[in-house]
JSON list of C-alpha atoms in Angstrom, two decimals:
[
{"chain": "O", "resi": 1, "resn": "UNK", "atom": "CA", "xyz": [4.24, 61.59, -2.82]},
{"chain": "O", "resi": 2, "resn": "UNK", "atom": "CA", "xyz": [1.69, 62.63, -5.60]},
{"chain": "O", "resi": 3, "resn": "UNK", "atom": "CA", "xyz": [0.23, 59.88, -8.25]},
{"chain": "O", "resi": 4, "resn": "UNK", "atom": "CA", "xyz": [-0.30, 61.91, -11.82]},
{"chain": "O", "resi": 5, "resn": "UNK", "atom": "CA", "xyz": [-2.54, 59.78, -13.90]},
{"chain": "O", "resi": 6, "resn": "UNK", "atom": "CA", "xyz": [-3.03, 60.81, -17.99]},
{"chain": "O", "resi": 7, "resn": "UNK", "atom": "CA", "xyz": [-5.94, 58.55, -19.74]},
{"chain": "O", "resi": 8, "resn": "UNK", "atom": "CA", "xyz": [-5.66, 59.58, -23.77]},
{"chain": "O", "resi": 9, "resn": "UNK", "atom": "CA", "xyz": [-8.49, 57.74, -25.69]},
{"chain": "O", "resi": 10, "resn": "UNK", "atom": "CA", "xyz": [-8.14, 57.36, -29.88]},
{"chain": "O", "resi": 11, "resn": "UNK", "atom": "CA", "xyz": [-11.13, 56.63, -31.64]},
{"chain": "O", "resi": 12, "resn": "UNK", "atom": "CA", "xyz": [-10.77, 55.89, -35.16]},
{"chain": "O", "resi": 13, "resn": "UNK", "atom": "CA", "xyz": [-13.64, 55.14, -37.83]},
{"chain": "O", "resi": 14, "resn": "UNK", "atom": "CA", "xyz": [-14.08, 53.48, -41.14]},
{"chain": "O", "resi": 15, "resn": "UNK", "atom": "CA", "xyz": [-16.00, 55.81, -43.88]},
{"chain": "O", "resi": 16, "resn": "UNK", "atom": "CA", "xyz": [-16.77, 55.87, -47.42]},
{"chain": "O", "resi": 17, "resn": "UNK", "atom": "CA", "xyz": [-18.41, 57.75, -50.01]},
{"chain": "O", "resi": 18, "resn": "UNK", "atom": "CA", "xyz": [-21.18, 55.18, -50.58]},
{"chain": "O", "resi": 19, "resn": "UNK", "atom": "CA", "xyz": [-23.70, 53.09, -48.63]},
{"chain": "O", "resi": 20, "resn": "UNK", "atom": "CA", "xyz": [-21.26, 50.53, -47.70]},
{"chain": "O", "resi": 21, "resn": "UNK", "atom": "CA", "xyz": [-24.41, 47.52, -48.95]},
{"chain": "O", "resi": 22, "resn": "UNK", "atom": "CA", "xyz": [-27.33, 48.31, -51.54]},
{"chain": "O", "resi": 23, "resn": "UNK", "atom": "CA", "xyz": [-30.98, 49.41, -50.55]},
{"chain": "O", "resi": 24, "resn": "UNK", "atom": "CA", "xyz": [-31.77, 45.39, -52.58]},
{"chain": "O", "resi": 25, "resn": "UNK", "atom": "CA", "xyz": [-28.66, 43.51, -50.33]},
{"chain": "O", "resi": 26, "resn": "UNK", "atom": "CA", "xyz": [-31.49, 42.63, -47.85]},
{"chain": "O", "resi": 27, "resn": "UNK", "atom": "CA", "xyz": [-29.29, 38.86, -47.86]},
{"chain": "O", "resi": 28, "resn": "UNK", "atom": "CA", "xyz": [-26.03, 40.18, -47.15]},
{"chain": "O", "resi": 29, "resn": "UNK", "atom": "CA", "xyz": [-27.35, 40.28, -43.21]},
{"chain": "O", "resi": 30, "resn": "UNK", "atom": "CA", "xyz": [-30.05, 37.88, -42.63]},
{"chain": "O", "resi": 31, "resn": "UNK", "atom": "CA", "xyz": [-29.97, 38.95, -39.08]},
{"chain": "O", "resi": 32, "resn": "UNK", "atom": "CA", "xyz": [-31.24, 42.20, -40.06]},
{"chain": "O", "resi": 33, "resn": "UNK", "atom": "CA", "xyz": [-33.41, 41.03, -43.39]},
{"chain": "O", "resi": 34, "resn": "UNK", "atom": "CA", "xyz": [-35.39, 38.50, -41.28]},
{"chain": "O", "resi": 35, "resn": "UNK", "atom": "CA", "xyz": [-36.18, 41.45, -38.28]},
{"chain": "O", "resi": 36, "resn": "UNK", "atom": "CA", "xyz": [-37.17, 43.70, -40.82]},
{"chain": "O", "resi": 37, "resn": "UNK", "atom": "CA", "xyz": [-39.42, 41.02, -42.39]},
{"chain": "O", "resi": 38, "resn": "UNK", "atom": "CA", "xyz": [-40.96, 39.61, -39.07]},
{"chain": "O", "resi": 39, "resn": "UNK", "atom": "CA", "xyz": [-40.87, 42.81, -37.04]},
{"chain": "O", "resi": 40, "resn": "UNK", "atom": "CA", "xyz": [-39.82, 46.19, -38.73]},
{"chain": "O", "resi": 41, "resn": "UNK", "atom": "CA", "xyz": [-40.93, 48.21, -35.57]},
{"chain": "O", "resi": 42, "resn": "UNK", "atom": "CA", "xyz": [-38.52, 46.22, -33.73]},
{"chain": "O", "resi": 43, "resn": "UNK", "atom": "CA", "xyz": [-35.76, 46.58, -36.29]},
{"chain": "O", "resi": 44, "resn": "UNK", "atom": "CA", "xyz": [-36.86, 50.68, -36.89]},
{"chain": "O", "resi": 45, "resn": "UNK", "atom": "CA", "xyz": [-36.29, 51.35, -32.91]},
{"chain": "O", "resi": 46, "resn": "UNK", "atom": "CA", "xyz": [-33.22, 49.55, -32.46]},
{"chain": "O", "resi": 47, "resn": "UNK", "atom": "CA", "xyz": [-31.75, 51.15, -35.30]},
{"chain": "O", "resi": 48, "resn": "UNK", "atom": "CA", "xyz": [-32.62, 54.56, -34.16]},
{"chain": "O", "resi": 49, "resn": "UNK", "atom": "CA", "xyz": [-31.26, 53.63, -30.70]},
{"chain": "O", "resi": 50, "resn": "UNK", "atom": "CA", "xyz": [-28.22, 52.62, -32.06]},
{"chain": "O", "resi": 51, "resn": "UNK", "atom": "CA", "xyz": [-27.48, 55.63, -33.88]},
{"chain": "O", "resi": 52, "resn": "UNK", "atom": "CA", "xyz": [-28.15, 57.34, -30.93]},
{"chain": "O", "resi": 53, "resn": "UNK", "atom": "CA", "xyz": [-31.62, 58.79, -31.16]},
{"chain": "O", "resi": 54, "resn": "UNK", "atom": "CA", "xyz": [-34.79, 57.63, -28.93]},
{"chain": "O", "resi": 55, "resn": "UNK", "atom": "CA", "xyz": [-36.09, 54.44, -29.89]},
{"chain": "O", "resi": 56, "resn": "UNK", "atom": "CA", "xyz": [-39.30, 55.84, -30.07]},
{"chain": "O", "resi": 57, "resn": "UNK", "atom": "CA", "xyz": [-38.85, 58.09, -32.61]},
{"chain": "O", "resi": 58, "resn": "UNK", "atom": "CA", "xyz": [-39.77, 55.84, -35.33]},
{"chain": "O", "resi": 59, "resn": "UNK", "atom": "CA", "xyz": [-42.68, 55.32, -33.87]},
{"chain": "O", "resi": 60, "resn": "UNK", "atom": "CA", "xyz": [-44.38, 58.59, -34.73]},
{"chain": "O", "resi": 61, "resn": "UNK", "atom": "CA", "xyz": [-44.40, 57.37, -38.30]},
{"chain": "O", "resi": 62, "resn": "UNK", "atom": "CA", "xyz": [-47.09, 55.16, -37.72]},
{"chain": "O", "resi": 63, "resn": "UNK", "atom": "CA", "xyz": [-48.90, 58.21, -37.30]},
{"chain": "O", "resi": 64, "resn": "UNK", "atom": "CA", "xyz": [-48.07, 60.04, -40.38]},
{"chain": "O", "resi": 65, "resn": "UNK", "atom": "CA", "xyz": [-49.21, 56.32, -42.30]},
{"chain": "O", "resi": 66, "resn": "UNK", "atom": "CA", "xyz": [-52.23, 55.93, -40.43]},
{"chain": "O", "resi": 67, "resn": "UNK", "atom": "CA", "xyz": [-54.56, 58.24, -43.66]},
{"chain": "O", "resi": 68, "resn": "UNK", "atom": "CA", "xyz": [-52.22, 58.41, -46.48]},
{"chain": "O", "resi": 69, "resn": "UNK", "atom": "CA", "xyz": [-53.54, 55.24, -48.28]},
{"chain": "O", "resi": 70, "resn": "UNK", "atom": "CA", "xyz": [-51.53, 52.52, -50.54]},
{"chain": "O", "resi": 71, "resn": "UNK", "atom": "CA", "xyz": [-48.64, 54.47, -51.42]},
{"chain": "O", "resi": 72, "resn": "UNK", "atom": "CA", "xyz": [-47.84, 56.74, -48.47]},
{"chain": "O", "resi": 73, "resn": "UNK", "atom": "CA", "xyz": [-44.79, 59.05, -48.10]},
{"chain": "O", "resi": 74, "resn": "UNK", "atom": "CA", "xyz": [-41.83, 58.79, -45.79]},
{"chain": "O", "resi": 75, "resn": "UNK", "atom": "CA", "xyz": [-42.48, 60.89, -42.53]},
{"chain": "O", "resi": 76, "resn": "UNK", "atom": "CA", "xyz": [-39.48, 63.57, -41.43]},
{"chain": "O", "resi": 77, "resn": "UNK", "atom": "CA", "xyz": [-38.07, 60.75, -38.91]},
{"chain": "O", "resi": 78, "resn": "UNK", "atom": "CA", "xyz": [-36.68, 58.58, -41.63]},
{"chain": "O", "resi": 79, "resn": "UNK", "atom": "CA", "xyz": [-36.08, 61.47, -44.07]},
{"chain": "O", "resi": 80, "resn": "UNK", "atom": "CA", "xyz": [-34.41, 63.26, -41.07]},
{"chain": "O", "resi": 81, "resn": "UNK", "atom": "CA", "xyz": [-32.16, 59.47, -39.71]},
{"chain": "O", "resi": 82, "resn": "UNK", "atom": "CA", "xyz": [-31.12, 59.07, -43.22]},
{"chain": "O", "resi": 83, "resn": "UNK", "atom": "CA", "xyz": [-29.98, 62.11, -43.59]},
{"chain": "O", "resi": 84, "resn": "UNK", "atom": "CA", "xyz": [-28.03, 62.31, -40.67]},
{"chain": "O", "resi": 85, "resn": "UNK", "atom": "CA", "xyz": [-26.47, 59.31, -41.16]},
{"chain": "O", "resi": 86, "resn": "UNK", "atom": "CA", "xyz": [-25.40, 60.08, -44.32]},
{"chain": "O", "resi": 87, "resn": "UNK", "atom": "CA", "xyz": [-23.70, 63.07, -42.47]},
{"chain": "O", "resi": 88, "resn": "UNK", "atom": "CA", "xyz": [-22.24, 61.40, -39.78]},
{"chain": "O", "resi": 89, "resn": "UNK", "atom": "CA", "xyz": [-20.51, 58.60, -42.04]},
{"chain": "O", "resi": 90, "resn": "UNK", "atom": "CA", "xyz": [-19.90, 60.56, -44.54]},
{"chain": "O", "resi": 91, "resn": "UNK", "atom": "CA", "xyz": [-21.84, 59.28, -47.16]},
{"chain": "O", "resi": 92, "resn": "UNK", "atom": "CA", "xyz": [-22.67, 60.90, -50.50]},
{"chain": "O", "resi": 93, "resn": "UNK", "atom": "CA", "xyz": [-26.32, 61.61, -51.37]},
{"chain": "O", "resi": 94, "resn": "UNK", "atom": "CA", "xyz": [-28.91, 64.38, -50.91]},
{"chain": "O", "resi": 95, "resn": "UNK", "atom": "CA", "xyz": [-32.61, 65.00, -48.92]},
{"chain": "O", "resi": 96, "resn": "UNK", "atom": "CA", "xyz": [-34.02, 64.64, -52.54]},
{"chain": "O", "resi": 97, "resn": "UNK", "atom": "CA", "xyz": [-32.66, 61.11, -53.06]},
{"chain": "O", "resi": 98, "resn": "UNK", "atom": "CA", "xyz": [-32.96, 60.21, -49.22]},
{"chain": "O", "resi": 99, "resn": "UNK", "atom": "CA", "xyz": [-36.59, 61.14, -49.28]},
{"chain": "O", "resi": 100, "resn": "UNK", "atom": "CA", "xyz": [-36.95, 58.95, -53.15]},
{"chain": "O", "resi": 101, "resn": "UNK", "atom": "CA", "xyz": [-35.31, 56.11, -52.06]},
{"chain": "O", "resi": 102, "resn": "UNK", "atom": "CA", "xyz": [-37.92, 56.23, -48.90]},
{"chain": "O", "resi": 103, "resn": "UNK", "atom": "CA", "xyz": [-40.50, 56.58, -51.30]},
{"chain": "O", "resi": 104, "resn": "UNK", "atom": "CA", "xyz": [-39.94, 53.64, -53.26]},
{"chain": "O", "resi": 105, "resn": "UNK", "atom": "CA", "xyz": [-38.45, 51.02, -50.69]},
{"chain": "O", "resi": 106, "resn": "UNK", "atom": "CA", "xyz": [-39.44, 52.45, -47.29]},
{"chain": "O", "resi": 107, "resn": "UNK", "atom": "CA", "xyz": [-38.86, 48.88, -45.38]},
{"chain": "O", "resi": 108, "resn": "UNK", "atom": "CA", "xyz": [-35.40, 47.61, -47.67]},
{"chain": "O", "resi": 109, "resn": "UNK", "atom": "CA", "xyz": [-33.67, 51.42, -46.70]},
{"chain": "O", "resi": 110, "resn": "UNK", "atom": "CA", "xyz": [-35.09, 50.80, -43.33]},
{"chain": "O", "resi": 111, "resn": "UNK", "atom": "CA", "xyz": [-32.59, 47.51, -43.58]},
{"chain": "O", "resi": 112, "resn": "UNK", "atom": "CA", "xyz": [-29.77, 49.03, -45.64]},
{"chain": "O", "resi": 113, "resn": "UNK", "atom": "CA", "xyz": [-29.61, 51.93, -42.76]},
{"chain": "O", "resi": 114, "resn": "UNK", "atom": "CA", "xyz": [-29.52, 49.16, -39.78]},
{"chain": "O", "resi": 115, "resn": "UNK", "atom": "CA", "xyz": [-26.20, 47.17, -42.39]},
{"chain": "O", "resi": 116, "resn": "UNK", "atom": "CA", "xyz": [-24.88, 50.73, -41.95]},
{"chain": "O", "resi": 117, "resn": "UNK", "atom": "CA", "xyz": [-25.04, 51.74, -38.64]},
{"chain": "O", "resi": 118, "resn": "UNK", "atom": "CA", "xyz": [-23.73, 47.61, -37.71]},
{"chain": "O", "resi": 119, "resn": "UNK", "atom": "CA", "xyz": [-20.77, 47.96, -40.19]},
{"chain": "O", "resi": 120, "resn": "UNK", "atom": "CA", "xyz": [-19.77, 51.26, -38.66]},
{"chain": "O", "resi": 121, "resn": "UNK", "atom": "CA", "xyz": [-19.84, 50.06, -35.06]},
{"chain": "O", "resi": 122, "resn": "UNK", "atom": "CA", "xyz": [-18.01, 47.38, -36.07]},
{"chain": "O", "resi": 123, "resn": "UNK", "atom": "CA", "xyz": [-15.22, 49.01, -37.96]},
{"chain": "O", "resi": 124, "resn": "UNK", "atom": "CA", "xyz": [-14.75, 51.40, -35.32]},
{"chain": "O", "resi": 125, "resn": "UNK", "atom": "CA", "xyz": [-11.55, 50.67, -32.36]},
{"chain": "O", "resi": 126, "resn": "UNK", "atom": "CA", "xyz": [-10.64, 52.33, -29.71]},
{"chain": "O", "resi": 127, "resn": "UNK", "atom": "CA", "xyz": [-7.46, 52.64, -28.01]},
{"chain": "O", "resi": 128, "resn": "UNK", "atom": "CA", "xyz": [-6.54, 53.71, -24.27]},
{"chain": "O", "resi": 129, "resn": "UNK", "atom": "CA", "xyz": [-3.04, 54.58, -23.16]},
{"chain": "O", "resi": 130, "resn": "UNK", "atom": "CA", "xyz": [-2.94, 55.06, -19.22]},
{"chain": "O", "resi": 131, "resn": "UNK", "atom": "CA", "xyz": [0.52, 56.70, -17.97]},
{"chain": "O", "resi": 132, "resn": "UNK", "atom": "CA", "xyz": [0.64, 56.55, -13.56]},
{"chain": "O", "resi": 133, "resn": "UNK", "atom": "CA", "xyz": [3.91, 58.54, -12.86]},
{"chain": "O", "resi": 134, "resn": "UNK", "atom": "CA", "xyz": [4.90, 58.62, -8.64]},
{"chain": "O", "resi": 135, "resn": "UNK", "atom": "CA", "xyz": [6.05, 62.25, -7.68]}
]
C-alpha cells in the first residue's frame, strides 16, 4: 500500500492601476498616520519588512539626510521601494514622479506606501486543496 499526496496552492491578488489611497489620505489609517507621526523609523522598517526587504534598509537614509540641509532629497532606498512596489502591484507611475512625490512629501508617501503594502496583504487569499489517494 502506497499513500500519494498532491498539495496545489492558489494565490490570488487584488491590483489596480492607481495607489489604491492618496499621498494626503494620512486619516484613512490612523494606525499608520499616528506611527508615521510618533515614530517614522518605526513605520519606514516595518514597511520595508513587510514588502519583503531588510528592515534596515531604510535606515541608510538617515545617512544620505545627515548634510543635505532643510530641503534634502529622497535617498535610492525610497526611490528604489517605491518603485518596486509600483512594479509588484502594478501600479502606474514612473522613477521621475516616484522620486517628485519623495521630494515634496517624503514622510505622507512614506504612509501612503505602508496603506499599500496593508491593503494588498489584505486583499490577497489563498487556497489549499490536499488530495491523499491509498494505492
Amino acid at each position: 500500500m502506497a499513500v500519494v499526496q498532491q498539495v496545489t496552492t492558489v494565490t490570488t491578488s487584488h491590483s489596480s492601476a492607481e495607489w489604491s489611497s492618496g499621498v494626503c489620505d494620512c486619516c484613512s489609517d490612523l494606525g499608520v498616520c499616528c506611527c508615521g507621526m510618533f515614530c517614522f523609523p518605526c513605520l519606514m522598517c516595518q514597511t520595508a519588512s513587510e514588502f519583503g526587504w531588510c528592515c534596515c534598509m531604510p535606515l541608510l537614509e538617515t545617512f544620505c539626510f545627515a548634510y543635505t540641509g532643510i530641503n534634502p532629497l529622497p535617498c535610492p532606498v525610497s526611490i528604489c521601494l517605491r518603485s518596486s512596489m509600483r512594479k509588484r502591484y502594478r501600479i502606474n507611475g514612473s522613477l521621475c514622479g516616484d522620486f517628485c512625490t519623495l521630494c515634496f512629501c517624503y514622510s505622507c508617501t512614506w504612509c501612503q506606501m505602508a496603506r499599500e503594502i496593508k491593503r494588498q496583504r489584505g486583499s490577497s487569499s489563498a487556497v489549499t486543496t490536499t488530495t491523499v489517494t491509498h494505492i
